[in-house]
PDB file of C-alpha atoms in Angstrom:
ATOM      1  CA  MET Z   1     122.921  79.909 111.100  1.00  0.00           C
ATOM      2  CA  SER Z   2     122.117  79.581 107.653  1.00  0.00           C
ATOM      3  CA  GLU Z   3     118.761  81.744 106.509  1.00  0.00           C
ATOM      4  CA  ASN Z   4     116.291  79.211 104.852  1.00  0.00           C
ATOM      5  CA  LYS Z   5     115.207  81.403 102.117  1.00  0.00           C
ATOM      6  CA  VAL Z   6     112.538  80.176  99.621  1.00  0.00           C
ATOM      7  CA  ILE Z   7     113.197  80.525  95.939  1.00  0.00           C
ATOM      8  CA  PHE Z   8     110.641  81.282  94.059  1.00  0.00           C
ATOM      9  CA  LYS Z   9     110.301  80.335  90.000  1.00  0.00           C
ATOM     10  CA  ASN Z  10     106.981  80.904  88.446  1.00  0.00           C
ATOM     11  CA  GLN Z  11     104.523  84.186  88.777  1.00  0.00           C
ATOM     12  CA  ASN Z  12     100.742  83.644  88.627  1.00  0.00           C
ATOM     13  CA  ILE Z  13      98.479  86.284  88.461  1.00  0.00           C
ATOM     14  CA  ILE Z  14      94.864  85.513  88.311  1.00  0.00           C
ATOM     15  CA  ILE Z  15      91.966  87.738  88.214  1.00  0.00           C
ATOM     16  CA  GLU Z  16      88.353  87.122  89.026  1.00  0.00           C
ATOM     17  CA  ASP Z  17      85.450  89.189  88.256  1.00  0.00           C
ATOM     18  CA  ARG Z  18      87.887  92.526  88.079  1.00  0.00           C
ATOM     19  CA  ASN Z  19      87.060  92.090  91.940  1.00  0.00           C
ATOM     20  CA  LYS Z  20      89.482  89.795  93.477  1.00  0.00           C
ATOM     21  CA  MET Z  21      93.474  89.136  92.348  1.00  0.00           C
ATOM     22  CA  THR Z  22      95.770  86.522  93.379  1.00  0.00           C
ATOM     23  CA  VAL Z  23      98.739  86.712  93.114  1.00  0.00           C
ATOM     24  CA  THR Z  24     102.079  84.300  92.946  1.00  0.00           C
ATOM     25  CA  GLY Z  25     105.918  84.675  93.186  1.00  0.00           C
ATOM     26  CA  VAL Z  26     105.673  88.077  95.442  1.00  0.00           C
ATOM     27  CA  GLU Z  27     108.873  88.991  97.435  1.00  0.00           C
ATOM     28  CA  GLN Z  28     107.260  92.459  99.238  1.00  0.00           C
ATOM     29  CA  VAL Z  29     104.654  94.666  99.489  1.00  0.00           C
ATOM     30  CA  GLU Z  30     106.498  98.212  98.917  1.00  0.00           C
ATOM     31  CA  SER Z  31     103.284  99.915  99.537  1.00  0.00           C
ATOM     32  CA  PHE Z  32      99.506  99.525  99.486  1.00  0.00           C
ATOM     33  CA  ASN Z  33      96.224 101.854 100.130  1.00  0.00           C
ATOM     34  CA  ASP Z  34      92.243 102.269  98.785  1.00  0.00           C
ATOM     35  CA  ASN Z  35      93.619 102.986  95.397  1.00  0.00           C
ATOM     36  CA  THR Z  36      97.398 101.628  94.804  1.00  0.00           C
ATOM     37  CA  ILE Z  37      99.346  98.354  96.086  1.00  0.00           C
ATOM     38  CA  ILE Z  38     102.996  98.133  94.857  1.00  0.00           C
ATOM     39  CA  LEU Z  39     104.384  94.495  95.166  1.00  0.00           C
ATOM     40  CA  SER Z  40     108.217  93.950  94.529  1.00  0.00           C
ATOM     41  CA  THR Z  41     107.951  90.025  92.477  1.00  0.00           C
ATOM     42  CA  ILE Z  42     110.204  87.899  91.140  1.00  0.00           C
ATOM     43  CA  LYS Z  43     109.856  89.073  88.281  1.00  0.00           C
ATOM     44  CA  GLY Z  44     109.990  92.659  88.966  1.00  0.00           C
ATOM     45  CA  GLY Z  45     107.981  95.582  90.116  1.00  0.00           C
ATOM     46  CA  MET Z  46     103.706  95.167  90.287  1.00  0.00           C
ATOM     47  CA  THR Z  47     101.429  98.154  90.308  1.00  0.00           C
ATOM     48  CA  ILE Z  48      97.766  97.601  91.114  1.00  0.00           C
ATOM     49  CA  LYS Z  49      95.783 100.883  90.682  1.00  0.00           C
ATOM     50  CA  GLY Z  50      91.572 100.837  91.571  1.00  0.00           C
ATOM     51  CA  GLU Z  51      89.155 101.365  94.384  1.00  0.00           C
ATOM     52  CA  GLY Z  52      88.648 100.127  97.664  1.00  0.00           C
ATOM     53  CA  LEU Z  53      91.234  97.507  97.330  1.00  0.00           C
ATOM     54  CA  ASN Z  54      92.382  95.440 100.702  1.00  0.00           C
ATOM     55  CA  ILE Z  55      95.304  92.823 100.869  1.00  0.00           C
ATOM     56  CA  SER Z  56      92.801  90.245 102.144  1.00  0.00           C
ATOM     57  CA  ARG Z  57      95.896  87.566 102.730  1.00  0.00           C
ATOM     58  CA  LEU Z  58      99.313  87.803 102.721  1.00  0.00           C
ATOM     59  CA  ASN Z  59     101.822  84.746 102.821  1.00  0.00           C
ATOM     60  CA  LEU Z  60     105.123  85.408 102.144  1.00  0.00           C
ATOM     61  CA  GLU Z  61     106.649  82.333 103.057  1.00  0.00           C
ATOM     62  CA  ASP Z  62     104.696  80.974  99.595  1.00  0.00           C
ATOM     63  CA  GLY Z  63     104.786  83.839  98.141  1.00  0.00           C
ATOM     64  CA  SER Z  64     101.204  84.677  97.632  1.00  0.00           C
ATOM     65  CA  VAL Z  65      98.801  87.547  98.121  1.00  0.00           C
ATOM     66  CA  LYS Z  66      95.064  87.904  97.793  1.00  0.00           C
ATOM     67  CA  ILE Z  67      93.663  91.288  96.962  1.00  0.00           C
ATOM     68  CA  ASP Z  68      90.171  92.512  96.955  1.00  0.00           C
ATOM     69  CA  GLY Z  69      88.223  95.682  95.438  1.00  0.00           C
ATOM     70  CA  ALA Z  70      87.741  97.040  92.204  1.00  0.00           C
ATOM     71  CA  ILE Z  71      91.134  96.386  89.991  1.00  0.00           C
ATOM     72  CA  ASN Z  72      91.154  98.964  87.589  1.00  0.00           C
ATOM     73  CA  GLY Z  73      94.974  98.298  86.057  1.00  0.00           C
ATOM     74  CA  VAL Z  74      98.258  96.339  86.691  1.00  0.00           C
ATOM     75  CA  SER Z  75     101.342  97.967  85.772  1.00  0.00           C
ATOM     76  CA  TYR Z  76     104.807  96.263  85.741  1.00  0.00           C
ATOM     77  CA  THR Z  77     108.419  97.147  86.132  1.00  0.00           C
ATOM     78  CA  GLY Z  78     111.346  95.125  85.038  1.00  0.00           C
ATOM     79  CA  LYS Z  79     113.654  93.586  87.948  1.00  0.00           C
ATOM     80  CA  GLU Z  80     116.069  96.466  88.151  1.00  0.00           C
ATOM     81  CA  ALA Z  81     113.895  98.191  89.853  1.00  0.00           C
ATOM     82  CA  THR Z  82     114.141  98.474  93.556  1.00  0.00           C
ATOM     83  CA  SER Z  83     112.079 100.107  96.450  1.00  0.00           C
ATOM     84  CA  LYS Z  84     114.248 103.421  96.411  1.00  0.00           C
ATOM     85  CA  ASN Z  85     112.866 103.743  92.584  1.00  0.00           C
ATOM     86  CA  PHE Z  86     108.955 102.727  93.559  1.00  0.00           C
ATOM     87  CA  ILE Z  87     109.384 105.928  95.863  1.00  0.00           C
ATOM     88  CA  GLY Z  88     111.070 108.175  93.535  1.00  0.00           C
ATOM     89  CA  LYS Z  89     107.998 107.517  91.093  1.00  0.00           C
ATOM     90  CA  ILE Z  90     105.617 108.341  94.072  1.00  0.00           C
ATOM     91  CA  PHE Z  91     107.087 111.984  94.446  1.00  0.00           C
ATOM     92  CA  LYS Z  92     107.603 112.640  90.912  1.00  0.00           C
TER      93      LYS Z  92
END
């Protein structure tokens, strides 16, 4: 039986008033807590830093995530980064 996997081509990031964020093109949530959310997206890794962060909606079928909380910064890593590289960065 073949697996039906949705392939995403675009990624959009919408930040509203620095306290609501919507990201499309999300493949996986690598880790999250109140201060950091690490996502694997079609364009590479994404790290969201802030305070009181909460994933209010996650739908991996359509590749979207909604985040609430005080968003202080977003950083990106290249597509070649994998989850083991993220773990290596966490334990530096």
